[in-house]
Coordinates of C-alpha atoms and ligand atoms in Angstrom, one line a residue:
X1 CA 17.5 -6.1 10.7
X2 CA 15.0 -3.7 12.4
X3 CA 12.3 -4.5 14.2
X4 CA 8.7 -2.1 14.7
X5 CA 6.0 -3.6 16.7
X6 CA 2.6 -2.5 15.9
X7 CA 0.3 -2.0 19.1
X8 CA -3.2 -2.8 18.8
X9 CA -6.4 -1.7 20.4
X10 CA -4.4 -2.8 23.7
X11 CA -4.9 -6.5 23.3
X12 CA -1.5 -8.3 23.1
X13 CA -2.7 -10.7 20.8
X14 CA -3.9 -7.9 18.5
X15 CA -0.3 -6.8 18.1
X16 CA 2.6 -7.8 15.8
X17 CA 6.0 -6.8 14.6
X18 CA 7.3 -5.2 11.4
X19 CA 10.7 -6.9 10.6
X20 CA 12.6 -4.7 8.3
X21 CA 15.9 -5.8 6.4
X22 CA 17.9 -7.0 3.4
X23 CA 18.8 -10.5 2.7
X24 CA 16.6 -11.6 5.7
X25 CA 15.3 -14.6 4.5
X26 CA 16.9 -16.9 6.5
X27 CA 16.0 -14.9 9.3
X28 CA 12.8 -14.9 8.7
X29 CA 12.6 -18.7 8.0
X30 CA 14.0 -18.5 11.3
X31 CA 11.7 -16.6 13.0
X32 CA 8.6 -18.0 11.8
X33 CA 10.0 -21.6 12.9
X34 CA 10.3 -20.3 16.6
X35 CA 7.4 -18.8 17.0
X36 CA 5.7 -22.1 16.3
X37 CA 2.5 -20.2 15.1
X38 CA 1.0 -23.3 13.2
X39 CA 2.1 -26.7 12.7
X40 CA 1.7 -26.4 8.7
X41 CA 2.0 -23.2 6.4
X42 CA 0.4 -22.7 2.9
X43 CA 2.4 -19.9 0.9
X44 CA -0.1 -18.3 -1.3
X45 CA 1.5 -16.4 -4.3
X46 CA 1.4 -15.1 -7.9
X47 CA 2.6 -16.5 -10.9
X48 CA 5.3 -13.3 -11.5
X49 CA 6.6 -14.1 -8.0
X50 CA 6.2 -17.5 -7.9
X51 CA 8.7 -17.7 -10.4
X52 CA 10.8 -15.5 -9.3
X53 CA 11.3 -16.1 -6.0
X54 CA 9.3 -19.3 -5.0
X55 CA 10.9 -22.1 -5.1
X56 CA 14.0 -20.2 -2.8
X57 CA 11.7 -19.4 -0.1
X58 CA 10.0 -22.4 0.0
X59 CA 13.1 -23.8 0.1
X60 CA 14.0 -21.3 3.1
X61 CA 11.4 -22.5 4.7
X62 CA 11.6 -26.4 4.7
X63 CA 15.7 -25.5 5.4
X64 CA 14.4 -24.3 8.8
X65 CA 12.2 -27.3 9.1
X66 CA 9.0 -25.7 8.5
X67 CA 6.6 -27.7 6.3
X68 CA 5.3 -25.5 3.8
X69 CA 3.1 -26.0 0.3
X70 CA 2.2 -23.1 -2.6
X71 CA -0.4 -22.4 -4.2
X72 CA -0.3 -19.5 -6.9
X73 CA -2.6 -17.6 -9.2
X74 CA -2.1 -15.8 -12.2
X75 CA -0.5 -12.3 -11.6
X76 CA -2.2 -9.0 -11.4
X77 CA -5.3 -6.9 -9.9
X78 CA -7.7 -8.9 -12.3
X79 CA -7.5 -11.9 -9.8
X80 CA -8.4 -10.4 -6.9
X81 CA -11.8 -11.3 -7.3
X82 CA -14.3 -14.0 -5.4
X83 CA -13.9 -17.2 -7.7
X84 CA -10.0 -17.0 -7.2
X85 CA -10.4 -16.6 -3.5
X86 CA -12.7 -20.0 -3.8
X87 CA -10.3 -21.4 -5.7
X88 CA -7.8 -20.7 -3.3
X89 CA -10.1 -22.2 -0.6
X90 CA -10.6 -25.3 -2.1
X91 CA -6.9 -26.0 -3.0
X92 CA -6.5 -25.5 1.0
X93 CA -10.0 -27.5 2.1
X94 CA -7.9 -30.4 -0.8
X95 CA -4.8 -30.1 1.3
X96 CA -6.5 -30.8 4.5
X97 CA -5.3 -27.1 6.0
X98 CA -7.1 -26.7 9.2
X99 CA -7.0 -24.5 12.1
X100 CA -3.8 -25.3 13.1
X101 CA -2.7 -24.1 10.0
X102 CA -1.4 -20.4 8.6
X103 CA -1.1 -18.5 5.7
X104 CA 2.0 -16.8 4.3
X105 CA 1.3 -14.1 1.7
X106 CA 4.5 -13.7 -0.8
X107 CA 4.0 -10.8 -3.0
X108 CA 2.5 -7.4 -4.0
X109 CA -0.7 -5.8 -2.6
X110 CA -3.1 -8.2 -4.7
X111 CA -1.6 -11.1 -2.6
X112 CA -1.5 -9.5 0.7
X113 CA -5.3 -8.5 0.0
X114 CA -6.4 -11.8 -1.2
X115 CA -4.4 -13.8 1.5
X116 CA -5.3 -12.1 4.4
X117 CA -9.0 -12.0 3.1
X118 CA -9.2 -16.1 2.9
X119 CA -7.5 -16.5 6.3
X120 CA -10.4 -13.8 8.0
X121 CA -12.9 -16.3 6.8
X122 CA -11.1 -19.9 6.2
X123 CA -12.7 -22.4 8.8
X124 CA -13.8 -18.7 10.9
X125 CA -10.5 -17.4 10.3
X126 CA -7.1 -18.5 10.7
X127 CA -3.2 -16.9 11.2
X128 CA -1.3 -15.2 8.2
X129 CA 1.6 -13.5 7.7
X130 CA 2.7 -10.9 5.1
X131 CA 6.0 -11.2 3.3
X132 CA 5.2 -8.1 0.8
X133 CA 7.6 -8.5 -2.3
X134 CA 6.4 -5.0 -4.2
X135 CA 7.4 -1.1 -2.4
X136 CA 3.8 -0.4 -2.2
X137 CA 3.3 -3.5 -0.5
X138 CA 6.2 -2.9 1.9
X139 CA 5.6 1.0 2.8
X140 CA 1.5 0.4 2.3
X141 CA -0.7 -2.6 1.7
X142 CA 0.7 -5.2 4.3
X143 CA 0.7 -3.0 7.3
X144 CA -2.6 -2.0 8.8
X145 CA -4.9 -5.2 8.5
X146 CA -7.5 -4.3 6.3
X147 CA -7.9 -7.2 3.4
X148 CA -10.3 -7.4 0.6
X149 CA -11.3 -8.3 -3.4
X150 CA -12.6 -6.4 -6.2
X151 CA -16.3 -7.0 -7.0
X152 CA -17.8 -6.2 -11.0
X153 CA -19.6 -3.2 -8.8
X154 CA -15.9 -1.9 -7.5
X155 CA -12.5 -2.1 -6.2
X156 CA -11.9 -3.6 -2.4
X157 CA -15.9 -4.1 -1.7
X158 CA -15.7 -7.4 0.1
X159 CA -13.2 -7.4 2.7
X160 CA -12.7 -7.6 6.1
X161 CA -9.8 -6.0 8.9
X162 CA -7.6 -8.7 9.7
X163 CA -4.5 -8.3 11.2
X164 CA -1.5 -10.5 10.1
X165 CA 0.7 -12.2 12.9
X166 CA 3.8 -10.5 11.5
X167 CA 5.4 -8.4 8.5
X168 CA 8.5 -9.1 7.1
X169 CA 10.3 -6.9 4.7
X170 CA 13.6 -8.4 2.7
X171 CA 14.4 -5.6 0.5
X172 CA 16.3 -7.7 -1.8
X173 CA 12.4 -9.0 -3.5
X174 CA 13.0 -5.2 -4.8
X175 CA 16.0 -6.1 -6.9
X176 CA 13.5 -8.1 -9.7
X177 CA 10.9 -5.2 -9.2
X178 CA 10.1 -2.9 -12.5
X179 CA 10.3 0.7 -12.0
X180 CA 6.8 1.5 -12.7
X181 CA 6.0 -0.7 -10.0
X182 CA 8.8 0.9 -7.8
X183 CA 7.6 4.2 -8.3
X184 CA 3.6 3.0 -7.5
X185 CA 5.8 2.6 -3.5
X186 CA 7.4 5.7 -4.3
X187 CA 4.5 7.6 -4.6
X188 CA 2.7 6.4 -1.3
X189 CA 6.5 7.0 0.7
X190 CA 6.3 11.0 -0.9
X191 CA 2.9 10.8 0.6
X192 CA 4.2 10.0 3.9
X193 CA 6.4 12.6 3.8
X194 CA 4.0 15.4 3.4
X195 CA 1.3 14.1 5.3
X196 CA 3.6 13.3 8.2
X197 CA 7.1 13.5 8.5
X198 CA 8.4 16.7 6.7
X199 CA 12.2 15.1 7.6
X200 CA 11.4 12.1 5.3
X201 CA 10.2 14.9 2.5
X202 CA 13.7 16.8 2.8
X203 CA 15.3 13.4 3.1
X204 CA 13.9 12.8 -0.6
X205 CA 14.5 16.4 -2.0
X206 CA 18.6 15.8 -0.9
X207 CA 18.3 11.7 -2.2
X208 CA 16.1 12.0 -5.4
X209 CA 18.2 10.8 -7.4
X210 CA 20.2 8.3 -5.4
X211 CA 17.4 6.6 -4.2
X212 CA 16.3 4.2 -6.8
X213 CA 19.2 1.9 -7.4
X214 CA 22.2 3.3 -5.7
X215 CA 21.8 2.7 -2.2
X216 CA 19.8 0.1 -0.5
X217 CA 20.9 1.5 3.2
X218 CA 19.0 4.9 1.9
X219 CA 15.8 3.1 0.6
X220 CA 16.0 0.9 4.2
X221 CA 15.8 4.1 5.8
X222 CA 12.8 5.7 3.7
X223 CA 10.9 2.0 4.2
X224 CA 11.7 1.8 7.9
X225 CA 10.0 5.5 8.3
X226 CA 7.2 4.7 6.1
X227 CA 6.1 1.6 8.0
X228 CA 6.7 3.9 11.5
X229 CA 4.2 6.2 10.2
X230 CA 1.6 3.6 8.6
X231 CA 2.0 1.6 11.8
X232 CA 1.5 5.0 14.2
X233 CA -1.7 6.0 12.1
X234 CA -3.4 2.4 12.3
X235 CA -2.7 2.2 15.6
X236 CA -4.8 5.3 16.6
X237 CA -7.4 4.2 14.1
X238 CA -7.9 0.7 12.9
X239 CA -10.8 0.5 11.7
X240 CA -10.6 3.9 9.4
X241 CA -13.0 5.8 11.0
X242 CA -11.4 9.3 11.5
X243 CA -7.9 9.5 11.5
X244 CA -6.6 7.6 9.1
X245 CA -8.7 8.9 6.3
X246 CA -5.4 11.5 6.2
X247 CA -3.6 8.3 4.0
X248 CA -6.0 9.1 1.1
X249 CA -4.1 11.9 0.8
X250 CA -4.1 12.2 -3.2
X251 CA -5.7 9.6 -4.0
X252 CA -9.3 11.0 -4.3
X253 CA -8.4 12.9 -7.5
X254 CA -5.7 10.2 -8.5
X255 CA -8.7 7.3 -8.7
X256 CA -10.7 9.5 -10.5
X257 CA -7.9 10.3 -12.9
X258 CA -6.6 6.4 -13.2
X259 CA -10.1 5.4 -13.7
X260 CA -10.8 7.9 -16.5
X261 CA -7.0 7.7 -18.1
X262 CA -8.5 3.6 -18.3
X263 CA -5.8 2.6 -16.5
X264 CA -3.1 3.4 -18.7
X265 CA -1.8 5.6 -15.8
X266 CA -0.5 3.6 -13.4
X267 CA -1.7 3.7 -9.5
X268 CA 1.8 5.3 -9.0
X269 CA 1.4 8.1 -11.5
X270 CA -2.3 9.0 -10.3
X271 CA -1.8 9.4 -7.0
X272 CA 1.3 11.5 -7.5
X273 CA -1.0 14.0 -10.2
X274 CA -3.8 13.5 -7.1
X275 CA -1.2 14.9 -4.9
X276 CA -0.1 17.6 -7.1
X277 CA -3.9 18.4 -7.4
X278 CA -4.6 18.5 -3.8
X279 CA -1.7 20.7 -3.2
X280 CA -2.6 23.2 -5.4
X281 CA -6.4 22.9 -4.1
X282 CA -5.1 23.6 -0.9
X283 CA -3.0 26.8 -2.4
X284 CA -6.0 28.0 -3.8
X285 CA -8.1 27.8 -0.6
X286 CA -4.9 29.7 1.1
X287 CA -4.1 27.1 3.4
X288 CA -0.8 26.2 1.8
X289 CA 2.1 28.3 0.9
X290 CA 2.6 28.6 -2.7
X291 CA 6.4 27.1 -2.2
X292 CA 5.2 23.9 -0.7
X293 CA 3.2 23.6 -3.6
X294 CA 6.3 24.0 -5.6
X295 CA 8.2 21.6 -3.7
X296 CA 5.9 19.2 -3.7
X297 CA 5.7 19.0 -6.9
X298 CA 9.6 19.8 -8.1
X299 CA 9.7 16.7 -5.6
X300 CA 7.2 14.2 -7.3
X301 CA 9.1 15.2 -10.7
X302 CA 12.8 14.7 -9.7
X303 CA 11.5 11.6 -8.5
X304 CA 10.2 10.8 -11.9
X305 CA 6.9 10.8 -11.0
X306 CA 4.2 13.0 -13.0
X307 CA 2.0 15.8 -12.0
X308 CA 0.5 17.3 -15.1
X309 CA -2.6 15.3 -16.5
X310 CA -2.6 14.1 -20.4
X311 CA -4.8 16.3 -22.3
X312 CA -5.9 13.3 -23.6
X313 CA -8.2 13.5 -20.4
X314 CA -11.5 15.0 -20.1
X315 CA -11.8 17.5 -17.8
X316 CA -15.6 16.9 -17.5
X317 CA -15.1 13.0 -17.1
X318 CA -12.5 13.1 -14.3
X319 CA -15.2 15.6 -12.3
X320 CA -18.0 13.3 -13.2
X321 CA -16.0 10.6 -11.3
X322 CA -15.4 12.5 -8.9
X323 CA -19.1 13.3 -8.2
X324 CA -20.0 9.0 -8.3
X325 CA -17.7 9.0 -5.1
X326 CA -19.4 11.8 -3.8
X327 CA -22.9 10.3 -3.6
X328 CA -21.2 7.3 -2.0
X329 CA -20.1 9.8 0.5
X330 CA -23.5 12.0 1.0
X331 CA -23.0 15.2 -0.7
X332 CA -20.0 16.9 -0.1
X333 CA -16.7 15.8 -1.9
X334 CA -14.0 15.0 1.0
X335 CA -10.9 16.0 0.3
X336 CA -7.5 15.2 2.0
X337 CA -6.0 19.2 2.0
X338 CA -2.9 20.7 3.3
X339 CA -2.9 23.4 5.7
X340 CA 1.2 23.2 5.9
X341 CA 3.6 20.0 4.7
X342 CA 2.9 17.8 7.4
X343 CA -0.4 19.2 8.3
X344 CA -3.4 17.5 6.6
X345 CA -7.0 17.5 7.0
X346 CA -10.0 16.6 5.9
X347 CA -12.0 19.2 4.0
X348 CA -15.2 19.4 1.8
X349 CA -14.6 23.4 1.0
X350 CA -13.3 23.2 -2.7
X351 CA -16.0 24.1 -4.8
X352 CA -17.0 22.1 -8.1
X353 CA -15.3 25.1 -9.9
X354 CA -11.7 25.0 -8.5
X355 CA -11.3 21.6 -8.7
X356 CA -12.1 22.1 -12.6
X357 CA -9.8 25.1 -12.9
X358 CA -6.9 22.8 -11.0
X359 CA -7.6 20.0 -13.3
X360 CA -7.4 22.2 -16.4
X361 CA -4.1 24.3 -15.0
X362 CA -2.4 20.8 -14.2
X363 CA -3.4 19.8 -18.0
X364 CA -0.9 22.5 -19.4
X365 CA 1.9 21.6 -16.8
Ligands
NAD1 N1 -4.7 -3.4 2.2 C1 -4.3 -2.2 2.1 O1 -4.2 -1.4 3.0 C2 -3.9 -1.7 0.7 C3 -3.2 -0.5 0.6 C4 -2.8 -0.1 -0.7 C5 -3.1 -0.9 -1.8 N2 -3.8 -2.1 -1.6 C6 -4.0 -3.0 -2.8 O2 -2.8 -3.4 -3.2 C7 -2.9 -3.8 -4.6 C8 -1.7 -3.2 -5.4 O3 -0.5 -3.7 -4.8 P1 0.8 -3.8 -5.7 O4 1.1 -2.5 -6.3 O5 1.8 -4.5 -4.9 O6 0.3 -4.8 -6.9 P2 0.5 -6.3 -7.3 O7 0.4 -7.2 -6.1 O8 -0.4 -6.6 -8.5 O9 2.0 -6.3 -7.8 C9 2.4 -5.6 -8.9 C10 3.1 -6.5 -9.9 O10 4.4 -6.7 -9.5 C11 4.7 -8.1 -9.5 N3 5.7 -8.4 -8.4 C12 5.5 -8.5 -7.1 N4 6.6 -8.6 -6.5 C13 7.6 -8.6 -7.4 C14 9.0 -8.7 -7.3 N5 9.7 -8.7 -6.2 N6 9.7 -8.7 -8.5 C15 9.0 -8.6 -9.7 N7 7.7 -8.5 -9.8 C16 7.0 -8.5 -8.7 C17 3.4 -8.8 -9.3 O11 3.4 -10.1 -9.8 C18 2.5 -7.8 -10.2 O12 2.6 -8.2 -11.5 C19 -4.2 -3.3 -5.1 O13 -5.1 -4.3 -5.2 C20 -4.7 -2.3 -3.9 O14 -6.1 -2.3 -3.8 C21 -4.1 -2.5 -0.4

C-alpha cells in the first residue's frame, strides 16, 4: 500500500493522507479504527454500490470494531441535488449523529460531492472521509476538497471546499466498474499526463493497451501518479484561484460538447474531444508542435477514447455554449492551451473563428 500525504495551507490539521492499494480493505478498516477520528461513522452511498459492495465494507468495518450505519440514495448525477442532501440530513439528525460523529463516502464523484457537502454544513461541519469506488473518483473527484450539488440553474453551484480527513483507494472497487465509466478516469489520467507529467503520457503511449484489464500493478502506478499530481496542484492552490485552473484542461470545450450532444456523450468522451480541441487550438495559435497534437490524439484513440465530434452536433450550438460560459467569465473565453506537452496555460487568444474551424475539422475526423 502507498501512502501520499497532502499538505495544506501549512496547518497540520488541514492535511491528510492518500492511501493507495489493492485489496486494502481491511487495512483501511484498520486504519480508520486507530485513528479514532469519531466515536460513530455513517457510510453514505448509492444504490449501484450499495449493492455491490455495501454490505462487505460495512462488514469491514464492524470486523474492526468500528460502529458504522448506511444510508444510500438512488445512483447517478440526478441526485446530487439539495432535497437528497436534506434527506440525507435528516436520516443522520434521526440517527442521533452528532459532532462526534463522521462521514464515510463509498463511491463515485456524486457521492464524494454530496458527502463531503453535508459534513461542511452538518451541525457547522463535521469529519469525512473518501473511499472513491469509480477511476474518476480515485485520480479526480476525492482529492482536493472542493464538494458541492447541482442546482436547476447548473452543475456544482452550491458547494463548499472541505477537506476530507483521509483518502483511500482499494483498486479492487474497479473490478465491478463499466468501461464507460473507466474510461470517464481515463480521460482525466491522459489529462495529467499532458498537463503535467509527460513520463505518465509515454507511460500510456507504451501501455495503451494493457492498461485496462491486464495489469492492476500498471493501473496502481498510473493512479498513484495521478493523485501525486492532483495532490501537488491543490496544494499550491486550494481554493482555485490561479493555478489550478490548468485541470480544466479540455474540459471547456468538452462541457460545451456533452451539454449540446444532451449527454449522450459521456463526461469521459467529452473531455477527451475537449482535449483533442484544445490541442489543435493550441497548434493553430503555434504554440504546440503539430506532432504533439498527433500524439495526443493517436493517444486518446488507442486508448479508446474519441476525438472527432458526431456530425450530429451543431457547430453553431456547441459555440453558443461556449459563449453562456463566457459571460459567466466577463468577456473573454479562457481557454486551458498548450505551449509544449507538459506546458499549459491559460489563454483567451483563440478567436470566435478558430475555435469554429477546430470544431468543424474535428467533425470530419
Ligand atoms: N469534487 C471534485 O473535485 C470533482 C472533480 C471531478 C468530478 N466531480 C464530480 O464527480 C461526479 C462524477 O463522478 P463519477 O464519474 O464517479 O460518477 P458517479 O459517482 O455517478 O459514478 C458513476 C456510476 O458508477 C457507479 N459506480 C461507482 N462505483 C462503482 C463500482 N466500483 N462498480 C460499479 N459501479 C460503480 C455509480 O453508482 C454510478 O452509477 C460529477 O458529479 C462531477 O461533478 C467532482
Amino acid at each position: 500500500m502507498n501512502k501520499i500525504k497532502v499538505n495544506l495551507d501549512k496547518k497540520i490539521s488541514a492535511s491528510y493522507e492518500i492511501y493507495i492499494g489493492r485489496k486494502i480493505l481491511d487495512r483501511i478498516g484498520m486504519i480508520i479504527a486507530k485513528n479514532e477520528l469519531a466515536s460513530r461513522y455513517v457510510v453514505i452511498t448509492d444504490s449501484n454500490v450499495s449493492d455491490l459492495h455495501g454490505e462487505r465494507f460495512l462488514r469491514t468495518l464492524s470486523d474492526m470494531g468500528i460502529q458504522a450505519d448506511m444510508i444510500e440514495f438512488p445512483a447517478g448525477e440526478a441526485s446530487k441535488n439539495v432535497d437528497v442532501m436534506l434527506d440525507i440530513i435528516k436520516k443522520l439528525l434521526d440517527m442521533g449523529v452528532d459532532r462526534r460523529s463522521a462521514l464515510i463516502a463509498l463511491g463515485g464523484g456524486v457521492v464524494g460531492d454530496l458527502t463531503g457537502f453535508v459534513a461542511s454544513t452538518y451541525m457547522r461541519g463535521i469529519p469525512y472521509i473518501q473511499v472513491p469506488t469509480t477511476l474518476l473518483a480515485q485520480v479526480d473527484s476525492s482529492i482536493g476538497g472542493k464538494t458541492g450539488i447541482d442546482l436547476s440553474a447548473g452543475k456544482n453551484l452550491l458547494g463548499t471546499f472541505y477537506q476530507p480527513k483521509g483518502v483511500f483507494i482499494d483498486l479492487s472497487f474497479l473490478q465491478t466498474l463499466p468501461p464507460r465509466e473507466f474510461n470517464n478516469g481515463m480521460a482525466e489520467i491522459v489529462k495529467y499526463g499532458i498537463i503535467e507529467d509527460t513520463d505518465l503520457f509515454s507511460l500510456l503511449e507504451d501501455e495503451a493497451k494493457t492498461i485496462r484489464n491486464e495489469s492492476m500493478v500498471l493501473l496502481e502506478t498510473v493512479i498513484g501518479r495521478s493523485c501525486r499530481i492532483k495532490k501537488s496542484i491543490v496544494e499550491t492552490d486550494e481554493k482555485e484561484s490561479g493555478l489550478r485552473r490548468i485541470l480544466n484542461f479540455g474540459h471547456t470545450i468538452g462541457h460545451a460538447i456533452e451539454a449540446e450532444s444532451g449527454y449522450s456523450l459521456s463526461h469521459g468522451e467529452a473531455v477527451s474531444i475537449g482535449m483533442a480541441a484544445a490541442a489543435m487550438v493550441s497548434e493553430k495559435l503555434k504554440y504546440l508542435p503539430s506532432r504533439d497534437m498527433e500524439r495526443i490524439m493517436k493517444l486518446a484513440e488507442a486508448l479508446g477514447l474519441p476525438c472527432g465530434i458526431p456530425d450530429s452536433l451543431s457547430t453553431e450550438g456547441i459555440l453558443s455554449r461556449l459563449k453562456t460560459d463566457k459571460k459567466k467569465q466577463g468577456d473573454v473565453i479562457n481557454f486551458v492551451l498548450l505551449k509544449k506537452l507538459g506546458s499549459p496555460f491559460v489563454s483567451s487568444e483563440a478567436p470566435e473563428e478558430m475555435i469554429r474551424e477546430t470544431i468543424n475539422m474535428l467533425k470530419g475526423r
